mmCIF file of C-alpha atoms in Angstrom:
data_model
loop_
_atom_site.group_PDB
_atom_site.id
_atom_site.type_symbol
_atom_site.label_atom_id
_atom_site.label_comp_id
_atom_site.label_asym_id
_atom_site.label_seq_id
_atom_site.Cartn_x
_atom_site.Cartn_y
_atom_site.Cartn_z
ATOM 1 C CA MET A 1 24.080 -64.826 -55.009
ATOM 2 C CA LYS A 2 22.832 -67.559 -57.339
ATOM 3 C CA THR A 3 23.382 -65.249 -60.298
ATOM 4 C CA TRP A 4 26.967 -64.578 -59.204
ATOM 5 C CA PHE A 5 27.766 -68.291 -58.934
ATOM 6 C CA ALA A 6 26.207 -68.906 -62.347
ATOM 7 C CA ILE A 7 28.399 -66.208 -63.858
ATOM 8 C CA VAL A 8 31.542 -67.653 -62.248
ATOM 9 C CA LEU A 9 30.677 -71.116 -63.542
ATOM 10 C CA ALA A 10 30.122 -69.717 -67.022
ATOM 11 C CA ALA A 11 33.496 -67.991 -66.923
ATOM 12 C CA THR A 12 35.192 -71.190 -65.831
ATOM 13 C CA ALA A 13 33.519 -73.100 -68.643
ATOM 14 C CA VAL A 14 34.936 -70.790 -71.300
ATOM 15 C CA ASN A 15 38.390 -70.589 -69.727
ATOM 16 C CA GLY A 16 39.869 -73.059 -72.189
ATOM 17 C CA ALA A 17 38.494 -71.115 -75.128
ATOM 18 C CA LEU A 18 39.864 -67.890 -73.717
ATOM 19 C CA ALA A 19 43.312 -69.463 -73.615
ATOM 20 C CA SER A 20 43.283 -69.497 -77.398
ATOM 21 C CA ALA A 21 42.040 -65.904 -77.516
ATOM 22 C CA ARG A 22 44.867 -64.424 -75.416
ATOM 23 C CA VAL A 23 48.431 -65.564 -74.961
ATOM 24 C CA LEU A 24 49.089 -67.110 -71.556
ATOM 25 C CA VAL A 25 51.607 -65.287 -69.369
ATOM 26 C CA GLU A 26 53.989 -67.762 -67.729
ATOM 27 C CA ALA A 27 56.294 -66.481 -64.968
ATOM 28 C CA HIS A 28 59.741 -68.121 -65.226
ATOM 29 C CA ARG A 29 60.676 -69.795 -61.909
ATOM 30 C CA GLY A 30 57.904 -67.717 -60.389
ATOM 31 C CA ALA A 31 58.331 -63.952 -60.486
ATOM 32 C CA SER A 32 62.090 -64.428 -60.202
ATOM 33 C CA PHE A 33 62.765 -60.733 -60.817
ATOM 34 C CA ALA A 34 60.986 -59.856 -57.570
ATOM 35 C CA ALA A 35 61.746 -62.806 -55.281
ATOM 36 C CA PRO A 36 64.193 -65.723 -55.083
ATOM 37 C CA GLU A 37 63.453 -68.231 -57.837
ATOM 38 C CA ASN A 38 61.604 -71.470 -57.137
ATOM 39 C CA THR A 39 60.256 -70.398 -53.739
ATOM 40 C CA LEU A 40 56.798 -69.741 -52.364
ATOM 41 C CA ALA A 41 57.724 -66.055 -52.344
ATOM 42 C CA SER A 42 58.355 -66.053 -56.096
ATOM 43 C CA ILE A 43 55.044 -67.823 -56.695
ATOM 44 C CA THR A 44 53.236 -65.218 -54.604
ATOM 45 C CA ALA A 45 54.999 -62.425 -56.495
ATOM 46 C CA ALA A 46 53.684 -63.799 -59.802
ATOM 47 C CA VAL A 47 50.049 -63.443 -58.741
ATOM 48 C CA GLY A 48 48.292 -60.679 -60.644
ATOM 49 C CA SER A 49 50.707 -60.587 -63.559
ATOM 50 C CA ALA A 50 50.856 -64.218 -64.720
ATOM 51 C CA ASP A 51 48.404 -66.961 -65.630
ATOM 52 C CA LEU A 52 50.891 -69.721 -64.859
ATOM 53 C CA THR A 53 53.897 -69.904 -62.581
ATOM 54 C CA GLU A 54 56.691 -72.130 -63.863
ATOM 55 C CA PHE A 55 58.991 -73.889 -61.415
ATOM 56 C CA ASP A 56 61.644 -76.614 -61.559
ATOM 57 C CA VAL A 57 61.442 -79.891 -59.648
ATOM 58 C CA ARG A 58 64.085 -82.435 -58.628
ATOM 59 C CA GLU A 59 64.164 -85.524 -56.421
ATOM 60 C CA THR A 60 66.003 -85.637 -53.087
ATOM 61 C CA ALA A 61 68.035 -88.549 -51.728
ATOM 62 C CA ASP A 62 64.998 -89.806 -49.808
ATOM 63 C CA GLY A 63 62.707 -89.701 -52.833
ATOM 64 C CA LYS A 64 60.905 -86.402 -52.195
ATOM 65 C CA LEU A 65 60.186 -83.839 -54.897
ATOM 66 C CA VAL A 66 61.400 -80.316 -54.192
ATOM 67 C CA LEU A 67 61.869 -77.070 -56.131
ATOM 68 C CA MET A 68 65.391 -76.489 -57.447
ATOM 69 C CA HIS A 69 66.656 -75.524 -60.892
ATOM 70 C CA ASP A 70 70.290 -76.587 -60.664
ATOM 71 C CA SER A 71 71.561 -80.079 -59.903
ATOM 72 C CA THR A 72 73.472 -78.567 -56.963
ATOM 73 C CA VAL A 73 72.196 -76.309 -54.196
ATOM 74 C CA ASP A 74 75.241 -74.026 -54.405
ATOM 75 C CA ARG A 75 73.841 -71.114 -56.436
ATOM 76 C CA THR A 76 70.497 -70.555 -54.719
ATOM 77 C CA THR A 77 71.129 -71.603 -51.113
ATOM 78 C CA ASN A 78 73.805 -71.251 -48.440
ATOM 79 C CA GLY A 79 74.675 -74.931 -48.841
ATOM 80 C CA THR A 80 76.790 -76.974 -51.216
ATOM 81 C CA GLY A 81 76.556 -80.282 -53.002
ATOM 82 C CA LEU A 82 74.242 -82.256 -55.236
ATOM 83 C CA LEU A 83 70.584 -81.957 -54.379
ATOM 84 C CA ALA A 84 70.156 -85.654 -55.149
ATOM 85 C CA SER A 85 72.596 -86.476 -52.341
ATOM 86 C CA LEU A 86 70.630 -84.524 -49.719
ATOM 87 C CA THR A 87 67.455 -85.525 -47.887
ATOM 88 C CA LEU A 88 64.406 -83.271 -47.909
ATOM 89 C CA SER A 89 65.128 -82.296 -44.309
ATOM 90 C CA GLN A 90 68.659 -81.289 -45.230
ATOM 91 C CA VAL A 91 67.492 -79.285 -48.241
ATOM 92 C CA GLN A 92 64.856 -77.437 -46.251
ATOM 93 C CA SER A 93 67.352 -76.563 -43.526
ATOM 94 C CA LEU A 94 69.136 -74.379 -46.080
ATOM 95 C CA ASP A 95 68.468 -70.677 -46.645
ATOM 96 C CA ALA A 96 67.110 -70.310 -50.185
ATOM 97 C CA GLY A 97 66.401 -66.591 -49.979
ATOM 98 C CA SER A 98 69.366 -64.611 -48.670
ATOM 99 C CA TRP A 99 71.353 -64.970 -51.897
ATOM 100 C CA PHE A 100 68.658 -62.877 -53.566
ATOM 101 C CA SER A 101 68.055 -60.337 -50.806
ATOM 102 C CA PRO A 102 68.295 -60.164 -46.992
ATOM 103 C CA ALA A 103 64.544 -59.518 -47.055
ATOM 104 C CA PHE A 104 64.048 -63.176 -47.987
ATOM 105 C CA ALA A 105 66.363 -64.665 -45.372
ATOM 106 C CA GLY A 106 65.079 -68.035 -44.197
ATOM 107 C CA GLU A 107 63.042 -68.756 -47.328
ATOM 108 C CA GLN A 108 63.013 -72.506 -47.975
ATOM 109 C CA ALA A 109 63.044 -74.582 -51.116
ATOM 110 C CA PRO A 110 59.452 -75.871 -50.943
ATOM 111 C CA THR A 111 58.215 -79.316 -51.824
ATOM 112 C CA MET A 112 56.487 -79.680 -55.165
ATOM 113 C CA ILE A 113 53.137 -80.330 -53.494
ATOM 114 C CA ASP A 114 53.441 -77.255 -51.270
ATOM 115 C CA ALA A 115 54.295 -75.149 -54.324
ATOM 116 C CA ILE A 116 51.315 -76.492 -56.258
ATOM 117 C CA SER A 117 48.947 -75.859 -53.356
ATOM 118 C CA HIS A 118 50.367 -72.377 -52.807
ATOM 119 C CA ALA A 119 49.785 -71.474 -56.443
ATOM 120 C CA LEU A 120 46.287 -72.935 -56.677
ATOM 121 C CA GLU A 121 45.187 -71.166 -53.497
ATOM 122 C CA ARG A 122 46.168 -67.890 -55.163
ATOM 123 C CA GLY A 123 44.420 -68.496 -58.468
ATOM 124 C CA ILE A 124 47.511 -69.180 -60.564
ATOM 125 C CA THR A 125 48.162 -72.408 -62.458
ATOM 126 C CA PRO A 126 51.360 -74.358 -61.692
ATOM 127 C CA LEU A 127 53.597 -75.111 -64.674
ATOM 128 C CA ILE A 128 55.921 -77.834 -63.421
ATOM 129 C CA GLU A 129 59.207 -78.434 -65.191
ATOM 130 C CA ARG A 130 60.503 -81.880 -64.339
ATOM 131 C CA LYS A 131 64.272 -81.697 -64.017
ATOM 132 C CA ALA A 132 64.793 -85.077 -62.343
ATOM 133 C CA GLY A 133 62.797 -87.898 -60.792
ATOM 134 C CA GLY A 134 60.805 -90.814 -62.138
ATOM 135 C CA ALA A 135 57.295 -90.720 -63.565
ATOM 136 C CA SER A 136 55.911 -92.962 -60.826
ATOM 137 C CA THR A 137 57.351 -90.669 -58.137
ATOM 138 C CA TYR A 138 55.534 -87.672 -59.605
ATOM 139 C CA HIS A 139 52.332 -89.605 -60.179
ATOM 140 C CA ASN A 140 52.290 -90.969 -56.639
ATOM 141 C CA GLU A 141 52.776 -87.513 -55.156
ATOM 142 C CA PHE A 142 49.990 -86.058 -57.308
ATOM 143 C CA VAL A 143 47.602 -88.842 -56.319
ATOM 144 C CA GLY A 144 48.643 -88.764 -52.668
ATOM 145 C CA ALA A 145 47.903 -85.041 -52.486
ATOM 146 C CA GLY A 146 44.475 -85.516 -54.067
ATOM 147 C CA LEU A 147 45.325 -83.391 -57.094
ATOM 148 C CA ALA A 148 43.292 -83.617 -60.288
ATOM 149 C CA PRO A 149 45.201 -83.962 -63.578
ATOM 150 C CA ASN A 150 43.933 -80.557 -64.721
ATOM 151 C CA ASP A 151 45.149 -78.763 -61.588
ATOM 152 C CA PHE A 152 48.517 -78.149 -63.220
ATOM 153 C CA ARG A 153 50.576 -78.516 -66.375
ATOM 154 C CA LEU A 154 53.867 -80.379 -66.595
ATOM 155 C CA ILE A 155 56.728 -79.931 -69.058
ATOM 156 C CA SER A 156 59.962 -81.808 -69.627
ATOM 157 C CA PHE A 157 62.852 -82.106 -72.047
ATOM 158 C CA ASP A 158 62.783 -85.852 -71.347
ATOM 159 C CA TRP A 159 60.006 -87.083 -73.605
ATOM 160 C CA GLY A 160 60.465 -90.619 -72.288
ATOM 161 C CA PHE A 161 59.429 -89.271 -68.891
ATOM 162 C CA LEU A 162 56.334 -87.717 -70.476
ATOM 163 C CA SER A 163 55.472 -91.052 -72.057
ATOM 164 C CA GLY A 164 55.778 -92.798 -68.697
ATOM 165 C CA LEU A 165 53.592 -90.248 -66.930
ATOM 166 C CA HIS A 166 51.021 -90.347 -69.730
ATOM 167 C CA ALA A 167 50.830 -94.129 -69.335
ATOM 168 C CA LEU A 168 49.978 -93.673 -65.651
ATOM 169 C CA ASP A 169 47.208 -91.146 -66.374
ATOM 170 C CA ALA A 170 46.312 -90.039 -69.895
ATOM 171 C CA ASN A 171 44.524 -86.958 -68.516
ATOM 172 C CA TYR A 172 47.684 -85.128 -67.473
ATOM 173 C CA SER A 173 48.390 -81.952 -69.465
ATOM 174 C CA LEU A 174 51.917 -82.569 -70.717
ATOM 175 C CA GLY A 175 54.215 -80.283 -72.692
ATOM 176 C CA ALA A 176 57.210 -81.399 -74.732
ATOM 177 C CA LEU A 177 60.099 -79.005 -74.138
ATOM 178 C CA GLY A 178 62.570 -78.533 -76.961
ATOM 179 C CA SER A 179 64.588 -76.268 -79.208
ATOM 180 C CA GLY A 180 65.853 -76.183 -82.767
ATOM 181 C CA ALA A 181 63.937 -77.360 -85.819
ATOM 182 C CA LEU A 182 60.230 -77.924 -85.243
ATOM 183 C CA ASP A 183 58.743 -79.882 -88.124
ATOM 184 C CA GLN A 184 56.079 -82.538 -88.642
ATOM 185 C CA ALA A 185 58.398 -85.380 -87.646
ATOM 186 C CA VAL A 186 59.182 -83.686 -84.329
ATOM 187 C CA ILE A 187 55.500 -83.010 -83.713
ATOM 188 C CA ASN A 188 54.653 -86.650 -84.397
ATOM 189 C CA THR A 189 57.257 -87.797 -81.880
ATOM 190 C CA ALA A 190 55.950 -85.364 -79.261
ATOM 191 C CA VAL A 191 52.373 -86.547 -79.734
ATOM 192 C CA ALA A 192 53.501 -90.168 -79.459
ATOM 193 C CA SER A 193 55.047 -89.311 -76.087
ATOM 194 C CA GLY A 194 51.676 -88.140 -74.774
ATOM 195 C CA ALA A 195 52.255 -84.404 -75.144
ATOM 196 C CA ASP A 196 49.242 -82.204 -75.832
ATOM 197 C CA PHE A 197 51.302 -79.035 -76.242
ATOM 198 C CA LEU A 198 54.801 -78.038 -77.283
ATOM 199 C CA ASP A 199 56.978 -75.674 -75.249
ATOM 200 C CA TRP A 200 59.757 -74.531 -77.568
ATOM 201 C CA SER A 201 62.679 -72.140 -77.549
ATOM 202 C CA HIS A 202 61.392 -68.953 -79.163
ATOM 203 C CA SER A 203 64.405 -68.558 -81.445
ATOM 204 C CA GLY A 204 63.437 -69.763 -84.880
ATOM 205 C CA ILE A 205 59.687 -69.705 -84.224
ATOM 206 C CA THR A 206 57.902 -68.204 -87.226
ATOM 207 C CA GLN A 207 54.317 -67.809 -88.370
ATOM 208 C CA ALA A 208 54.688 -71.035 -90.345
ATOM 209 C CA THR A 209 55.821 -72.880 -87.205
ATOM 210 C CA VAL A 210 52.807 -71.712 -85.233
ATOM 211 C CA ASP A 211 50.446 -72.605 -88.069
ATOM 212 C CA LEU A 212 51.940 -76.098 -88.359
ATOM 213 C CA VAL A 213 51.608 -76.842 -84.654
ATOM 214 C CA HIS A 214 48.039 -75.535 -84.565
ATOM 215 C CA ALA A 215 47.160 -77.571 -87.663
ATOM 216 C CA ASN A 216 48.076 -80.630 -85.607
ATOM 217 C CA GLY A 217 45.625 -79.615 -82.892
ATOM 218 C CA LEU A 218 48.329 -78.692 -80.386
ATOM 219 C CA GLU A 219 49.170 -75.550 -78.452
ATOM 220 C CA LEU A 220 52.557 -73.904 -78.956
ATOM 221 C CA HIS A 221 54.209 -72.247 -75.966
ATOM 222 C CA THR A 222 57.630 -70.582 -76.098
ATOM 223 C CA TRP A 223 60.508 -69.880 -73.720
ATOM 224 C CA THR A 224 62.183 -67.686 -72.406
ATOM 225 C CA VAL A 225 61.273 -64.305 -73.916
ATOM 226 C CA ASN A 226 62.236 -61.029 -72.247
ATOM 227 C CA ASP A 227 62.369 -58.625 -75.195
ATOM 228 C CA ALA A 228 59.084 -56.750 -75.618
ATOM 229 C CA GLY A 229 59.460 -56.578 -79.389
ATOM 230 C CA ARG A 230 59.856 -60.330 -79.664
ATOM 231 C CA MET A 231 56.940 -60.843 -77.277
ATOM 232 C CA GLN A 232 54.726 -58.766 -79.565
ATOM 233 C CA GLN A 233 55.911 -60.657 -82.633
ATOM 234 C CA LEU A 234 55.090 -64.008 -81.028
ATOM 235 C CA ILE A 235 51.697 -62.708 -79.906
ATOM 236 C CA ASP A 236 51.004 -61.635 -83.486
ATOM 237 C CA TYR A 237 51.988 -65.118 -84.684
ATOM 238 C CA GLY A 238 49.368 -66.566 -82.338
ATOM 239 C CA VAL A 239 51.471 -68.555 -79.872
ATOM 240 C CA ASP A 240 49.455 -69.857 -76.942
ATOM 241 C CA GLY A 241 51.843 -69.113 -74.097
ATOM 242 C CA ILE A 242 55.119 -67.326 -73.388
ATOM 243 C CA THR A 243 57.485 -67.997 -70.496
ATOM 244 C CA THR A 244 59.219 -64.821 -69.373
ATOM 245 C CA ASP A 245 61.236 -63.215 -66.602
ATOM 246 C CA SER A 246 59.141 -60.061 -67.198
ATOM 247 C CA PRO A 247 55.508 -61.166 -66.738
ATOM 248 C CA GLU A 248 54.231 -57.637 -66.131
ATOM 249 C CA VAL A 249 55.527 -56.472 -69.517
ATOM 250 C CA LEU A 250 54.027 -59.467 -71.283
ATOM 251 C CA GLN A 251 50.750 -59.048 -69.422
ATOM 252 C CA GLN A 252 50.281 -55.534 -70.766
ATOM 253 C CA LEU A 253 51.051 -56.640 -74.321
ATOM 254 C CA ALA A 254 48.744 -59.634 -73.982
ATOM 255 C CA TYR A 255 45.812 -57.525 -72.861
ATOM 256 C CA GLN A 256 46.333 -55.033 -75.675
ATOM 257 C CA ALA A 257 46.532 -57.702 -78.385
ATOM 258 C CA ASN A 258 43.311 -58.726 -80.097
ATOM 259 C CA ARG A 259 41.276 -57.546 -77.142
ATOM 260 C CA SER A 260 37.585 -58.262 -77.543
ATOM 261 C CA VAL A 261 34.482 -57.917 -75.401
ATOM 262 C CA ASP A 262 32.911 -61.109 -76.733
ATOM 263 C CA LEU A 263 32.953 -62.283 -73.128
ATOM 264 C CA ASN A 264 30.717 -65.317 -73.635
ATOM 265 C CA LEU A 265 32.704 -66.389 -76.721
ATOM 266 C CA ASP A 266 29.663 -66.975 -78.903
ATOM 267 C CA GLY A 267 31.380 -65.302 -81.853
ATOM 268 C CA VAL A 268 29.405 -62.070 -81.730
ATOM 269 C CA VAL A 269 29.527 -58.959 -79.548
ATOM 270 C CA ASN A 270 26.020 -58.058 -78.446
ATOM 271 C CA ASP A 271 23.879 -57.145 -75.464
ATOM 272 C CA GLU A 272 24.513 -60.518 -73.811
ATOM 273 C CA ASP A 273 28.166 -59.543 -73.410
ATOM 274 C CA TRP A 274 27.107 -56.205 -71.945
ATOM 275 C CA ARG A 275 24.807 -57.937 -69.445
ATOM 276 C CA LEU A 276 27.626 -60.263 -68.398
ATOM 277 C CA PHE A 277 30.010 -57.339 -67.965
ATOM 278 C CA ASN A 278 27.463 -55.184 -66.157
ATOM 279 C CA ALA A 279 26.500 -57.947 -63.709
ATOM 280 C CA THR A 280 29.967 -57.839 -62.138
ATOM 281 C CA ARG A 281 30.707 -54.107 -62.220
ATOM 282 C CA GLY A 282 32.371 -53.055 -58.999
ATOM 283 C CA THR A 283 33.482 -56.607 -58.211
ATOM 284 C CA GLU A 284 36.969 -57.674 -57.175
ATOM 285 C CA PHE A 285 38.258 -61.029 -58.427
ATOM 286 C CA ASN A 286 40.972 -61.753 -55.864
ATOM 287 C CA GLY A 287 42.084 -65.371 -55.988
ATOM 288 C CA MET A 288 40.731 -65.852 -59.514
ATOM 289 C CA SER A 289 42.896 -66.527 -62.541
ATOM 290 C CA LEU A 290 43.450 -63.692 -65.013
ATOM 291 C CA MET A 291 41.632 -65.668 -67.701
ATOM 292 C CA ASP A 292 38.518 -66.229 -65.593
ATOM 293 C CA ALA A 293 38.569 -62.611 -64.418
ATOM 294 C CA TYR A 294 38.764 -61.416 -68.038
ATOM 295 C CA ALA A 295 35.606 -63.394 -68.836
ATOM 296 C CA LEU A 296 33.853 -61.444 -66.079
ATOM 297 C CA GLY A 297 34.941 -58.029 -67.336
ATOM 298 C CA ASP A 298 38.448 -57.464 -65.976
ATOM 299 C CA LEU A 299 39.726 -56.043 -69.246
ATOM 300 C CA ASP A 300 42.887 -54.403 -67.882
ATOM 301 C CA GLY A 301 44.201 -57.325 -65.839
ATOM 302 C CA ASP A 302 44.063 -55.793 -62.352
ATOM 303 C CA LEU A 303 41.610 -58.360 -60.925
ATOM 304 C CA ASP A 304 38.534 -56.183 -60.668
ATOM 305 C CA ASN A 305 35.753 -54.771 -62.844
ATOM 306 C CA ASP A 306 35.886 -51.048 -62.271
ATOM 307 C CA ILE A 307 35.499 -47.755 -64.120
ATOM 308 C CA ALA A 308 38.726 -48.300 -66.053
ATOM 309 C CA ASP A 309 37.283 -51.535 -67.416
ATOM 310 C CA PHE A 310 34.060 -49.711 -68.307
ATOM 311 C CA VAL A 311 36.020 -47.234 -70.436
ATOM 312 C CA ILE A 312 37.665 -50.095 -72.311
ATOM 313 C CA PHE A 313 34.437 -52.088 -72.610
ATOM 314 C CA LYS A 314 32.423 -49.224 -74.050
ATOM 315 C CA GLU A 315 35.052 -48.341 -76.637
ATOM 316 C CA LEU A 316 35.481 -51.937 -77.792
ATOM 317 C CA TYR A 317 31.757 -52.695 -77.643
ATOM 318 C CA LEU A 318 30.880 -49.786 -79.898
ATOM 319 C CA ALA A 319 33.709 -50.721 -82.259
ATOM 320 C CA GLU A 320 32.747 -54.401 -82.474
ATOM 321 C CA THR A 321 28.960 -54.276 -82.771
ATOM 322 C CA THR A 322 26.312 -52.491 -84.803
ATOM 323 C CA SER A 323 23.945 -52.513 -81.833
ATOM 324 C CA THR A 324 22.594 -49.113 -80.869
ATOM 325 C CA SER A 325 21.159 -50.265 -77.542
ATOM 326 C CA PHE A 326 24.252 -49.752 -75.388
ATOM 327 C CA GLY A 327 22.799 -46.757 -73.574
ATOM 328 C CA ALA A 328 19.445 -48.447 -73.086
ATOM 329 C CA GLN A 329 21.108 -51.506 -71.572
ATOM 330 C CA GLN A 330 22.907 -49.544 -68.879
ATOM 331 C CA ILE A 331 21.499 -50.082 -65.406
ATOM 332 C CA ALA A 332 24.023 -47.787 -63.746
ATOM 333 C CA PRO A 333 24.964 -44.254 -64.820
ATOM 334 C CA GLU A 334 28.184 -43.660 -66.661
ATOM 335 C CA PRO A 335 30.898 -41.948 -64.621
ATOM 336 C CA ASN A 336 30.781 -38.155 -64.610
ATOM 337 C CA SER A 337 33.197 -36.145 -66.715
ATOM 338 C CA LEU A 338 35.691 -35.593 -63.896
ATOM 339 C CA THR A 339 35.844 -39.284 -63.060
ATOM 340 C CA ALA A 340 36.172 -40.117 -66.732
ATOM 341 C CA CYS A 341 39.045 -37.676 -67.100
ATOM 342 C CA LEU A 342 40.890 -39.079 -64.088
ATOM 343 C CA CYS A 343 40.303 -42.616 -65.317
ATOM 344 C CA GLY A 344 41.613 -41.678 -68.728
ATOM 345 C CA LEU A 345 44.793 -40.236 -67.245
ATOM 346 C CA LEU A 346 45.273 -43.379 -65.162
ATOM 347 C CA LEU A 347 44.902 -45.635 -68.165
ATOM 348 C CA LEU A 348 47.210 -43.469 -70.250
ATOM 349 C CA SER A 349 49.945 -43.774 -67.646
ATOM 350 C CA THR A 350 49.596 -47.510 -67.105
ATOM 351 C CA THR A 351 48.652 -49.012 -70.445
ATOM 352 C CA GLY A 352 49.510 -46.495 -73.108
ATOM 353 C CA VAL A 353 46.079 -46.752 -74.663
ATOM 354 C CA ARG A 354 45.848 -43.583 -76.700
ATOM 355 C CA SER A 355 42.172 -43.812 -77.467
ATOM 356 C CA ILE A 356 40.958 -43.388 -73.907
ATOM 357 C CA GLY A 357 40.975 -39.650 -74.224
ATOM 358 C CA ARG A 358 38.080 -39.583 -76.671
ATOM 359 C CA GLN A 359 34.653 -38.271 -75.636
ATOM 360 C CA TRP A 360 32.387 -40.655 -73.704
ATOM 361 C CA GLY A 361 29.326 -39.515 -75.650
#
């Protein structure tokens, strides 16, 4: 048990470094393709395919923060009128699910704090887009709920808002939303507002843009990308995160891109990585983020370390290291040929990895 906790702590410690090794998958308004946007149901639906769940927040007439994209409640509820003219009680009396499907009848627009808690309990990081409301209102709700600044990320097109929130707590992770030209002057303004990452419209993003942002020590995230070809291009450029309505598509591309079994991120693939992987074989990582699970050997993003992950690990390990001790390090037998064949067919159908059919040797 002590060993397991030590491994989990080690994975958590390298989580930030892993973020730079694999693009973060950010579900737009939750998994809004599978459930009504900006609801607890859409947050739940994003679990397993996204690292972060993005949702929009506005302030009610009685000063409460609630999830809603539009300034009115007309499109996504059975009510009408400006959200800012309604109290929280009035907003939550509305049906925010039936417009999407009868299966979600009675779904409410949750409070920001309930949405954050719901996401964190399920191992997914909240990405809060501030649509309306003052910095002090947000700060007071965060503090009142006992949230740590690193429990979530917050983005806004209003950089003055970011500056105000940064002044209240410099430890918040703040992203400057924007579009259009992204040059040094824009970056300087974003940094002055307290932003530690940029979240930019993907149109116009080039390799040079990514390099410039990274040269300034900032992350570059992009929105909203639903074309798989463009996703792959942005991954190749090295963007740090992509907001999408298709998180499952992006997840598969993300796990295929630059995949490595340097699990402890010491810059070399060796027997230490094998020991880390082997220590959690057969383990499920329910409730853990995709990034932390990857550091423990979940190489295919299904929140466990199973035979499919072993196939991937062995292939990448042998490709990335000159070590000849792989077989000697094994403390459990490799799967038999039938299991390997079935596993290979499964991987071929779900990930398109052509190389899984090669001999296990």
